[in-house]
Amino acid sequence: MTETAAEDWKHWSDGRAASVSAPHGQLALTGTHWLGPEPAGIPGLPGHWWADAEGVRVRAAAADGITVDGAGAPLDGEALLRPDSDPAADTATLGEVLLVPIEREGELALRTFDPAAPRRTAFAGISAYPYAPEWAVPAVFTPFADGDTRSVVVPNADGKERPLAVTGQIAFTVAGEHRTLTVSRSGNRLSGVIADATSGIDTYRFRFITLPAPDAEGRTVLDLNRAYLPPCAFSDHFICPFPPPGNRLDFAVEAGERQVLSR
């Protein structure tokens, strides 16, 4: 039997809650520690940490209990951890805590994911609007001239401004309003950062959207039932981009995820 759109959305919604609340999911992030070129301590972690041209370096003794992914014993000496921007990215663990090196705009940091994080243990779900088929509408993607990728500088959740790579616009009509949104390519799919009249009131400050790969004529579907909360809604240690200019809709999008619920 073919699954209905509403049933498919329910599976997606349940999967979202399971993903963010996984032992090392977004709710488990307890720190993003930016690193300099000199070895230094990180609060709550043993060893010394620093960054160089190859990635994140750590120096620790076996008694510290840091294990690099794939190693059979705790680190006793120095190791290189390649960041998430590297196809052969590395991770490490300290007991149940996952240590993930990241790279953002040439800067390196170490993220700590702790299953015992208070926001994870208090998680009670993600509130969402009921599924409504009228919020899933045809859209047409138009890439920028010559297929160029452009950089738009936008504020981020950590207070810094960073470039956001965008590749074109989608045009659509929803709730009787014809609008465009600036989007990026994410593999073959499209993604965007949006806000609307519910943002900061009934929903989080902004939300993310993902669209299926457009066909040869640029046709795709914008399903706002699947507008979802950014990682920084689940942990203050994420650095999500705010919507670029033109992506703040002036009407209420009463569809998609709304807020993180806590016990």
Coordinates of C-alpha atoms in Angstrom, one line a residue:
M1 CA 0.0 0.0 0.0
T2 CA 1.3 3.4 -0.9
E3 CA 2.1 5.6 2.0
T4 CA 0.2 8.9 2.2
A5 CA 2.1 12.2 2.3
A6 CA 0.9 12.8 5.8
E7 CA 2.2 9.4 6.9
D8 CA 5.5 10.0 5.2
W9 CA 5.8 13.4 7.0
K10 CA 5.0 11.6 10.3
H11 CA 7.9 9.2 9.7
W12 CA 10.2 12.1 8.8
S13 CA 9.1 14.0 12.0
D14 CA 9.7 11.0 14.2
G15 CA 13.1 10.5 12.6
R16 CA 14.1 14.1 13.3
A17 CA 13.3 13.7 17.0
A18 CA 15.3 10.4 17.1
S19 CA 18.3 12.0 15.4
V20 CA 18.7 15.1 17.5
S21 CA 18.2 13.1 20.7
A22 CA 20.6 10.3 19.8
P23 CA 23.5 9.8 22.3
H24 CA 25.8 12.0 20.2
G25 CA 23.0 14.0 18.4
Q26 CA 22.6 17.7 18.3
L27 CA 21.2 17.9 21.9
A28 CA 24.4 16.3 23.2
L29 CA 26.7 19.2 22.0
T30 CA 28.2 20.8 25.1
G31 CA 31.0 22.8 23.6
T32 CA 32.7 24.2 20.5
H33 CA 36.3 25.1 21.5
W34 CA 38.2 27.2 19.0
L35 CA 41.9 26.4 18.9
G36 CA 45.1 28.4 18.4
P37 CA 48.5 27.4 17.3
E38 CA 49.9 26.9 20.8
P39 CA 49.1 23.8 22.9
A40 CA 46.5 24.7 25.6
G41 CA 44.0 23.0 27.8
I42 CA 40.2 22.8 27.1
P43 CA 37.9 23.1 30.1
G44 CA 36.6 19.7 31.2
L45 CA 39.1 17.7 29.0
P46 CA 42.5 16.3 29.7
G47 CA 45.5 16.8 27.5
H48 CA 46.7 19.7 25.4
W49 CA 45.1 20.8 22.2
W50 CA 46.1 23.0 19.3
A51 CA 45.6 23.6 15.5
D52 CA 48.0 23.5 12.6
A53 CA 47.8 23.4 8.8
E54 CA 46.9 19.7 8.9
G55 CA 44.2 19.7 11.6
V56 CA 43.7 19.4 15.3
R57 CA 46.6 18.1 17.4
V58 CA 46.3 16.5 20.8
R59 CA 48.9 15.5 23.3
A60 CA 47.8 13.2 26.1
A61 CA 49.0 10.4 28.4
A62 CA 47.4 7.0 28.5
A63 CA 46.0 7.7 31.9
D64 CA 44.0 10.6 30.5
G65 CA 41.7 8.1 28.7
I66 CA 41.5 9.8 25.2
T67 CA 41.1 7.2 22.5
V68 CA 41.4 8.1 18.8
D69 CA 38.8 6.5 16.6
G70 CA 40.1 3.1 15.4
A71 CA 42.9 2.8 18.0
G72 CA 42.8 -0.1 20.4
A73 CA 44.2 1.8 23.4
P74 CA 44.1 5.3 24.9
L75 CA 46.5 7.8 23.3
D76 CA 49.9 8.0 24.9
G77 CA 51.7 10.8 23.1
E78 CA 50.6 13.0 20.2
A79 CA 48.0 12.5 17.5
L80 CA 46.5 14.4 14.5
L81 CA 42.7 14.6 14.2
R82 CA 41.6 15.6 10.7
P83 CA 38.5 17.9 10.8
D84 CA 35.1 17.3 9.3
S85 CA 36.0 19.1 6.1
D86 CA 38.5 16.3 5.3
P87 CA 37.2 13.2 3.5
A88 CA 39.1 11.1 6.0
A89 CA 37.9 13.0 9.1
D90 CA 38.8 11.7 12.5
T91 CA 37.1 11.6 15.9
A92 CA 38.1 10.6 19.4
T93 CA 36.4 9.6 22.6
L94 CA 36.7 10.2 26.3
G95 CA 34.5 7.6 27.9
E96 CA 31.0 8.3 26.5
V97 CA 32.0 11.8 25.3
L98 CA 32.6 12.1 21.5
L99 CA 35.3 14.6 20.4
V100 CA 34.8 15.9 16.9
P101 CA 37.3 18.3 15.2
I102 CA 35.7 20.8 12.8
E103 CA 36.8 23.4 10.3
R104 CA 34.9 26.6 9.5
E105 CA 36.3 29.2 7.2
G106 CA 39.8 28.1 7.9
E107 CA 39.4 28.0 11.7
L108 CA 39.7 24.8 13.6
A109 CA 37.7 23.8 16.7
L110 CA 37.0 20.7 18.8
R111 CA 33.4 19.8 19.6
T112 CA 32.3 17.8 22.6
F113 CA 29.2 15.6 22.5
D114 CA 28.1 14.3 25.9
P115 CA 25.1 11.9 26.2
A116 CA 24.6 13.3 29.7
A117 CA 24.1 16.9 28.4
P118 CA 21.2 18.5 30.4
R119 CA 19.4 19.6 27.2
R120 CA 19.4 16.0 25.9
T121 CA 18.3 14.4 29.2
A122 CA 15.4 17.0 29.4
F123 CA 14.3 16.7 25.8
A124 CA 10.6 16.1 25.4
G125 CA 10.2 16.3 21.6
I126 CA 9.8 18.9 18.9
S127 CA 6.6 20.7 18.6
A128 CA 5.2 21.1 15.0
Y129 CA 2.2 22.3 13.1
P130 CA -0.2 19.6 11.9
Y131 CA 0.6 18.4 8.4
A132 CA -1.3 20.4 5.8
P133 CA -0.9 19.6 2.1
E134 CA -1.5 23.2 1.0
W135 CA 2.0 24.1 2.3
A136 CA 3.7 21.7 -0.2
V137 CA 3.8 23.7 -3.5
P138 CA 5.6 23.6 -6.9
A139 CA 8.7 25.7 -7.1
V140 CA 11.1 26.6 -9.9
F141 CA 14.8 26.9 -9.3
T142 CA 16.8 29.5 -11.3
P143 CA 20.6 29.4 -10.8
F144 CA 22.6 32.5 -10.9
A145 CA 24.1 33.6 -14.2
D146 CA 26.7 31.1 -15.6
G147 CA 25.9 28.8 -12.6
D148 CA 28.0 30.9 -10.3
T149 CA 28.1 30.4 -6.6
R150 CA 27.9 33.6 -4.6
S151 CA 28.9 34.5 -1.1
V152 CA 26.5 36.5 1.1
V153 CA 27.8 37.6 4.4
V154 CA 25.2 36.9 7.1
P155 CA 25.2 37.0 11.0
N156 CA 25.6 33.6 12.7
A157 CA 24.1 32.4 15.9
D158 CA 27.4 32.9 17.8
G159 CA 27.4 36.6 16.9
K160 CA 30.0 36.5 14.2
E161 CA 29.4 37.3 10.5
R162 CA 30.4 34.6 7.9
P163 CA 29.9 34.1 4.2
L164 CA 27.0 31.9 3.1
A165 CA 27.4 30.2 -0.3
V166 CA 24.3 30.5 -2.4
T167 CA 23.6 29.3 -5.9
G168 CA 20.3 30.7 -7.1
Q169 CA 16.6 31.3 -6.2
I170 CA 13.4 29.4 -6.1
A171 CA 10.1 31.0 -7.1
F172 CA 6.8 29.7 -5.8
T173 CA 3.3 30.7 -4.7
V174 CA 2.0 29.7 -1.3
A175 CA -1.0 31.0 0.8
G176 CA -1.8 33.2 -2.2
E177 CA 1.6 34.9 -2.1
H178 CA 4.2 34.8 -4.9
R179 CA 7.7 34.9 -3.4
T180 CA 11.3 34.0 -4.1
L181 CA 13.9 32.6 -1.8
T182 CA 17.7 32.4 -2.2
V183 CA 19.0 28.9 -1.8
S184 CA 22.2 26.8 -1.9
R185 CA 23.0 23.5 -3.5
S186 CA 23.5 20.6 -1.1
G187 CA 24.6 17.7 -3.2
N188 CA 21.9 17.5 -5.8
R189 CA 19.3 18.9 -3.5
L190 CA 18.6 22.6 -2.6
S191 CA 18.7 24.1 0.9
G192 CA 17.8 27.4 2.4
V193 CA 17.6 29.4 5.6
I194 CA 14.2 31.2 6.1
A195 CA 12.2 33.3 8.6
D196 CA 8.6 34.4 8.5
A197 CA 6.0 36.1 10.6
T198 CA 5.9 33.3 13.1
S199 CA 9.7 33.4 13.7
G200 CA 10.7 34.3 17.3
I201 CA 7.1 34.2 18.3
D202 CA 5.5 30.8 17.7
T203 CA 8.5 29.2 16.1
Y204 CA 12.3 29.5 16.6
R205 CA 14.1 32.6 15.3
F206 CA 14.6 31.0 11.8
R207 CA 14.3 27.6 10.2
F208 CA 16.0 25.5 7.5
I209 CA 14.4 24.0 4.4
T210 CA 15.5 21.3 1.9
L211 CA 14.1 20.7 -1.5
P212 CA 14.4 17.8 -3.9
A213 CA 16.9 18.1 -6.8
P214 CA 15.3 20.2 -9.5
D215 CA 14.7 18.7 -12.9
A216 CA 16.2 19.9 -16.2
E217 CA 13.6 22.8 -16.3
G218 CA 14.3 23.7 -12.6
R219 CA 11.1 22.3 -11.3
T220 CA 11.0 21.1 -7.7
V221 CA 8.8 21.1 -4.6
L222 CA 8.9 23.4 -1.6
D223 CA 7.3 21.5 1.3
L224 CA 7.1 23.9 4.2
N225 CA 5.7 21.1 6.3
R226 CA 9.3 20.0 6.5
A227 CA 10.7 23.4 7.6
Y228 CA 13.0 22.3 10.4
L229 CA 14.8 23.8 13.4
P230 CA 18.5 24.6 12.9
P231 CA 21.1 22.9 15.1
C232 CA 21.5 26.0 17.3
A233 CA 17.9 25.5 18.5
F234 CA 19.1 22.3 20.2
S235 CA 22.5 23.6 21.5
D236 CA 24.0 27.1 21.9
H237 CA 27.3 25.8 20.7
F238 CA 26.3 25.5 17.0
I239 CA 27.1 28.4 14.7
C240 CA 24.1 28.4 12.3
P241 CA 23.7 31.1 9.7
F242 CA 20.8 33.5 9.8
P243 CA 18.6 34.0 6.7
P244 CA 20.2 35.9 3.8
P245 CA 18.5 39.2 2.6
G246 CA 15.1 38.5 1.0
N247 CA 14.5 35.2 2.9
R248 CA 12.3 36.7 5.6
L249 CA 8.8 36.1 4.4
D250 CA 6.2 38.7 5.5
F251 CA 3.4 36.2 6.2
A252 CA 3.0 33.4 8.7
V253 CA 4.2 30.0 7.6
E254 CA 2.1 27.8 10.0
A255 CA 3.8 24.6 8.9
G256 CA 6.9 22.6 9.9
E257 CA 8.7 22.4 13.2
R258 CA 8.1 25.1 15.9
Q259 CA 10.1 24.7 19.1
V260 CA 12.2 22.3 21.2
L261 CA 10.2 20.9 24.1
S262 CA 11.8 20.2 27.5
R263 CA 10.5 18.3 30.5

